[in-house]
CSV table of C-alpha atoms in Angstrom, one decimal:
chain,number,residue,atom,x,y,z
J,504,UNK,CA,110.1,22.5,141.7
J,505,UNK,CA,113.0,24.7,142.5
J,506,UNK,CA,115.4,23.0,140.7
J,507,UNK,CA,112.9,23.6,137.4
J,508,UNK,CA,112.6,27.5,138.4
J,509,UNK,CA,116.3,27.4,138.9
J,510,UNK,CA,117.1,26.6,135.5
J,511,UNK,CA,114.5,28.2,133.8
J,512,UNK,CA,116.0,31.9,135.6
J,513,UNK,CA,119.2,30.4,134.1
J,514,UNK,CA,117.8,30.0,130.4
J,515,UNK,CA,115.8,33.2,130.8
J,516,UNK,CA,119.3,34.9,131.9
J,517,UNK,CA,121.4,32.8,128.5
J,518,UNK,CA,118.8,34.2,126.4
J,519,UNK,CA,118.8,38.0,127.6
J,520,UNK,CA,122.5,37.7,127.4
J,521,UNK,CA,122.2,36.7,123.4
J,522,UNK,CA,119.3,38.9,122.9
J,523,UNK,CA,121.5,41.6,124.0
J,524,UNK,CA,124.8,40.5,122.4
J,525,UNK,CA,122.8,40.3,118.9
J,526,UNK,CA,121.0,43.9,119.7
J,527,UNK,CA,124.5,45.4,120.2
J,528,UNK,CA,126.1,44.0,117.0
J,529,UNK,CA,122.4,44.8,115.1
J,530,UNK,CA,122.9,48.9,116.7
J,531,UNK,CA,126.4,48.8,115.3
J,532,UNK,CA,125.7,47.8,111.6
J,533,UNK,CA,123.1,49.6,111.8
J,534,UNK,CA,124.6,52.8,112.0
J,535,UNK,CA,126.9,51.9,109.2
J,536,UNK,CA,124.3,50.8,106.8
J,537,UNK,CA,122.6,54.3,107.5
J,538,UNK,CA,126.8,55.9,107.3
J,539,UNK,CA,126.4,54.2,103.6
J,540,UNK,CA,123.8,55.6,102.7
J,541,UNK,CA,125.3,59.5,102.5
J,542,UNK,CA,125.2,60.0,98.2
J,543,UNK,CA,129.0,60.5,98.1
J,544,UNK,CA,129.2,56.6,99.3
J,545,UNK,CA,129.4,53.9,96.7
J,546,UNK,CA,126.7,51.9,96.8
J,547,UNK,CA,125.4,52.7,93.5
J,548,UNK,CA,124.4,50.1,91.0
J,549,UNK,CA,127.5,49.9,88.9
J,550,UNK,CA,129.5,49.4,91.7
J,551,UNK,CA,127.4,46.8,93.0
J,552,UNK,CA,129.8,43.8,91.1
J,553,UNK,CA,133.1,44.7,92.7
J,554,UNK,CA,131.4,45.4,96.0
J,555,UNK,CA,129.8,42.3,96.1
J,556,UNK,CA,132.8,40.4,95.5
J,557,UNK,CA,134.7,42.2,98.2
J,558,UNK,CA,132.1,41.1,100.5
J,559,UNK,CA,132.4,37.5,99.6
J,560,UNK,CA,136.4,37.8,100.2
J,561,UNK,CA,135.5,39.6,104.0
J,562,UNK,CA,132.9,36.3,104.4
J,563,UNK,CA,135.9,33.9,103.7
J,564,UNK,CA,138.1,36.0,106.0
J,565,UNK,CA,135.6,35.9,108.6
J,566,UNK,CA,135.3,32.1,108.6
J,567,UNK,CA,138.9,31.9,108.6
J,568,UNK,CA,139.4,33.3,111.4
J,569,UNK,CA,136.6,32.1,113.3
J,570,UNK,CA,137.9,28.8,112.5
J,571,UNK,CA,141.6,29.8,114.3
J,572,UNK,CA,139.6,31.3,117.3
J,573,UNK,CA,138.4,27.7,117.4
J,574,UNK,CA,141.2,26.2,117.0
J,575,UNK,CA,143.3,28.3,119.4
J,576,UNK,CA,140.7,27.8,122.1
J,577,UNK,CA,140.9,23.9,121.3
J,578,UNK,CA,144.6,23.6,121.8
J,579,UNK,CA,145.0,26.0,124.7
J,580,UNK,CA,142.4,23.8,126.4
J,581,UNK,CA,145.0,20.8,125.3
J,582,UNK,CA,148.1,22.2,126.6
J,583,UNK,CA,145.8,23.0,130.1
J,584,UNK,CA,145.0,19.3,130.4
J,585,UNK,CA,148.4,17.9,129.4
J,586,UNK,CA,150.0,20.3,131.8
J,587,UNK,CA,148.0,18.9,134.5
J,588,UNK,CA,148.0,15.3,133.2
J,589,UNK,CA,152.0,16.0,134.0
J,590,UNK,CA,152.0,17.4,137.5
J,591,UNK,CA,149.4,14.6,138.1
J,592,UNK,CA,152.4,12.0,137.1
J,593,UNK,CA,154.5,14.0,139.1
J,594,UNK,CA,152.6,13.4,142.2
J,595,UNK,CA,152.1,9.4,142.0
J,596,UNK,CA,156.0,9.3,141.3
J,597,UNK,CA,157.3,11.4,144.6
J,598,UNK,CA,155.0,9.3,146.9
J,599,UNK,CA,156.8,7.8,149.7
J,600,UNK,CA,159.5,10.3,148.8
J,601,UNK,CA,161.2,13.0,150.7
J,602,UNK,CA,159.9,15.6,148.4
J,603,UNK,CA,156.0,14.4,148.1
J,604,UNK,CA,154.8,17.1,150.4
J,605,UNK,CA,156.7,19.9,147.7
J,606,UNK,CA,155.5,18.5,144.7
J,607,UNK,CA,152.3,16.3,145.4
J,608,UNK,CA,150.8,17.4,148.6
J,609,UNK,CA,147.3,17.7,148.2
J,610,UNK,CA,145.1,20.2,149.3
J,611,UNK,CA,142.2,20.1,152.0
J,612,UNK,CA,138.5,19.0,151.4
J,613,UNK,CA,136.9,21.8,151.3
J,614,UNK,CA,139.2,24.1,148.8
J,615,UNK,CA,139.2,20.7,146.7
J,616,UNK,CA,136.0,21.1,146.8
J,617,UNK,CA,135.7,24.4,146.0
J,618,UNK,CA,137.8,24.1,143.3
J,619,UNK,CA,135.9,20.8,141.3
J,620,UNK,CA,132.6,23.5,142.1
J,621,UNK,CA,134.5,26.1,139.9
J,622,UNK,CA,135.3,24.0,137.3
J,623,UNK,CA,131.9,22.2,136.9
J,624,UNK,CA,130.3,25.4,136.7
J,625,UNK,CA,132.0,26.9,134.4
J,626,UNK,CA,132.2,23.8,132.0
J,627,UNK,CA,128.7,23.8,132.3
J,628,UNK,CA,127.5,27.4,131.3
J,629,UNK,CA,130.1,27.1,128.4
J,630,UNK,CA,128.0,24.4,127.3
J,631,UNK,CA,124.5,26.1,128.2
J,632,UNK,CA,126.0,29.5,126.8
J,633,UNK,CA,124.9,31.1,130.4
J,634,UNK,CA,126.7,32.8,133.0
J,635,UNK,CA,128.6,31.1,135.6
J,636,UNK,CA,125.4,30.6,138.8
J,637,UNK,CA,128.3,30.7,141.3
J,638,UNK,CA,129.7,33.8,143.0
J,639,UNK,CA,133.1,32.3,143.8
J,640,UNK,CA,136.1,32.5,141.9
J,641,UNK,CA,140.2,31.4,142.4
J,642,UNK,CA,141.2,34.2,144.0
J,643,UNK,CA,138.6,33.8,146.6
J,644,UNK,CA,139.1,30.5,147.3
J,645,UNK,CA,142.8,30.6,147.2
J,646,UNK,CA,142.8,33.4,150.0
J,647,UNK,CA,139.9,31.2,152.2
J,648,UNK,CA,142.8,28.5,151.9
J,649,UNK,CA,145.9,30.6,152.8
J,650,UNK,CA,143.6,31.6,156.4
J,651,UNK,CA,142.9,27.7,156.7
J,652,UNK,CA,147.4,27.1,156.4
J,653,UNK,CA,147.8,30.0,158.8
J,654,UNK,CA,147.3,33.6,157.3
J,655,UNK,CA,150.5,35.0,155.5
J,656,UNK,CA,152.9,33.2,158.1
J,657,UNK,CA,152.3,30.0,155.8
J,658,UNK,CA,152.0,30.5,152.0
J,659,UNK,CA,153.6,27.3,151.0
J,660,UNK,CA,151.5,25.2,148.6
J,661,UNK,CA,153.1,21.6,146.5
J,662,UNK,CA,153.1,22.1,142.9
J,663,UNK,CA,150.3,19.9,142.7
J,664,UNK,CA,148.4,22.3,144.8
J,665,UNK,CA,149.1,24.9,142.5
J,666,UNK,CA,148.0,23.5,139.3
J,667,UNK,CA,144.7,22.3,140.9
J,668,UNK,CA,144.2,26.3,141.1
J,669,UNK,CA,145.9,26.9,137.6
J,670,UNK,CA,143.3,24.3,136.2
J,671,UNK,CA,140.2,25.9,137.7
J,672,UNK,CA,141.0,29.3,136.3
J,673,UNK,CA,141.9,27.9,133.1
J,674,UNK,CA,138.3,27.0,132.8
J,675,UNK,CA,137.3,30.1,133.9
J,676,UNK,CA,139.0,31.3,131.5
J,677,UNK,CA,138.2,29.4,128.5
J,678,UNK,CA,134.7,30.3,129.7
J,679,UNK,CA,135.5,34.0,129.2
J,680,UNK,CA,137.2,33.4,125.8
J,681,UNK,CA,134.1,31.5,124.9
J,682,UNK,CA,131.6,33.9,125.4
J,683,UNK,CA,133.4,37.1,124.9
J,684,UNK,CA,136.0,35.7,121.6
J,685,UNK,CA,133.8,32.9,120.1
J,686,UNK,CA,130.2,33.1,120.8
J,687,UNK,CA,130.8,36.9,119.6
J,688,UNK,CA,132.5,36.1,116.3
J,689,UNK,CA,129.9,33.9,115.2
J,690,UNK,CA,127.2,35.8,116.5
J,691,UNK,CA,128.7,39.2,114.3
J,692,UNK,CA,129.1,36.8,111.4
J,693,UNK,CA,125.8,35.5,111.2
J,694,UNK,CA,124.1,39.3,111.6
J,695,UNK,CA,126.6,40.2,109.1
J,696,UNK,CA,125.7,37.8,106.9
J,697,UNK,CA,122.1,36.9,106.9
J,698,UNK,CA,121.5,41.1,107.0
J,699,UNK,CA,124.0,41.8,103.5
J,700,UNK,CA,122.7,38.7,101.5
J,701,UNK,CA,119.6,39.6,102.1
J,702,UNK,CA,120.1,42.8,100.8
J,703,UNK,CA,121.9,41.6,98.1
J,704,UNK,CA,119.1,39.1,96.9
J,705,UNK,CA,116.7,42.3,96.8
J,706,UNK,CA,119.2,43.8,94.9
J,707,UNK,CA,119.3,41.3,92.2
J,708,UNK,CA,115.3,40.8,92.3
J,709,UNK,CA,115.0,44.7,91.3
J,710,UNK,CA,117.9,44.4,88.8
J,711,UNK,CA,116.2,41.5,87.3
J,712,UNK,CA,112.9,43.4,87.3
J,713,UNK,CA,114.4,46.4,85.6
J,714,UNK,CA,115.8,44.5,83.1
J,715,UNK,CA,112.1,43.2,82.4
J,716,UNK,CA,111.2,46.4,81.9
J,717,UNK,CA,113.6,47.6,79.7
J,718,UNK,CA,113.0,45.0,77.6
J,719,UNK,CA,109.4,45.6,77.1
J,720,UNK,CA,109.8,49.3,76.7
J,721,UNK,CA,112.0,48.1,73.6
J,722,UNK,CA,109.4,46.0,72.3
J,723,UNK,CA,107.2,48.7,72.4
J,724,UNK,CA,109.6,51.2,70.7
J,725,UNK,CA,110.1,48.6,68.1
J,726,UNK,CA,105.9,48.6,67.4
C-alpha cells in the first residue's frame, strides 16, 4: 500500500511539473499573441501568405533542432558509456599488477552503493519524466567517502574510482539535460504548434466564408 501511494505522489509530482512547464510556455505566447495584436503589427489578411510560410520554415527549424538536441544527448550518453567501458578494461588488465590499487582499486560497499542508488534513480525519472525521489547527489557522497579514507589526510582515489563517480553524475546530468533541454523543446514546440495552426485553420474557414459571400453578393448584383 505504500509503495502504491509512493508512486502515485511521484505521478501526481511528474504531472504538476508538466502542467506547470506547459503553463509557463502557454503565459509566454500568450503575451506575444496579445504583443501582435497592436494595429501597427502585421497580421492583417494580405499578409497572411508570406506569414504563414515563415511559420512553416520556423516549424522545420524547430524540428531540426530538436532532432540535434536528440541527437547530442544520444551520443554524449555514448561517449559516457564507452569512457567507462575503457577504465573498466583498464581495471581487469592491472590485476595482479603493481599499479591495480592506482588504476583499478575499487571502492567500498556502501559509496558503491550509493552510487548504483544515484544512477538508478535518475535513469528512472528520465524515463517517468519525474524528479529524482532521492536527496543525495555526487558531491555528497563523494565527501561521506573521503571521511570513510581518512578526512583530507587521504584523498587518493584509483582511476576506476573516479569514473564510477564521473558515471553517476553523467546521469545526473543527462537527467537535467533531459528535462530542462529536451522535454522543454518539445513541449514549446507542440504549444507552438497546435496553438498557430489552429489559428490558421480559423483563418482559412473565415476566408473561405467570405469568399462565399462575395460571391453571392455578385450574383445578386448581377439580378
Amino acid at each position: 500500500l505504500s509503495r502504491r501511494k509512493a508512486a502515485g505522489a511521484d505521478d501526481s509530482l511528474s504531472r504538476s511539473a508538466s502542467l506547470s512547464k506547459s503553463s509557463k510556455i502557454e503565459d509566454r505566447l500568450n503575451k506575444v499573441v496579445e504583443a501582435a495584436s497592436s494595429p501597427i503589427t502585421k497580421n492583417r489578411s494580405p499578409e497572411l501568405i508570406p506569414l504563414t510560410a515563415d511559420y512553416e520554415q520556423m516549424k522545420k527549424k524547430i524540428r531540426a533542432l530538436i532532432a540535434a538536441v536528440k541527437k547530442y544527448q544520444k551520443k554524449t550518453q555514448e561517449m559516457q558509456e564507452s569512457k567507462f567501458e575503457l577504465v573498466e578494461q583498464f581495471s581487469v588488465m592491472s590485476e595482479r599488477s603493481p599499479v591495480h590499487e592506482e588504476i583499478g582499486g575499487g571502492l567500498d560497499t556502501e559509496t558503491a552503493e550509493a552510487l548504483k542508488r544515484l544512477r538508478q534513480q535518475s535513469s528512472s525519472s528520465q524515463e517517468q519524466h519525474g524528479a529524482p525521489t532521492t536527496t543525495e547527489n555526487v558531491v555528497e557522497v563523494a565527501e561521506k567517502h573521503r571521511k570513510q579514507r581518512g578526512g583530507a589526510n587521504d584523498t587518493t582515489i584509483s582511476l576506476y574510482g573516479l569514473y564510477s563517480f564521473g558515471a553517476a553524475q553523467a546521469v545526473a546530468n543527462d537527467y537535467e539535460y533531459q528535462s530542462h533541454v529536451v522535454d522543454y523543446a518539445i513541449e514549446w514546440e507542440k504549444i507552438v504548434t497546435e496553438r498557430v495552426d489552429r489559428e490558421l485553420k480559423n483563418v482559412r474557414k473565415l476566408e473561405a466564408d467570405r469568399r462565399h459571400y462575395e460571391r453571392r453578393v455578385e450574383g445578386l448584383r448581377q439580378r
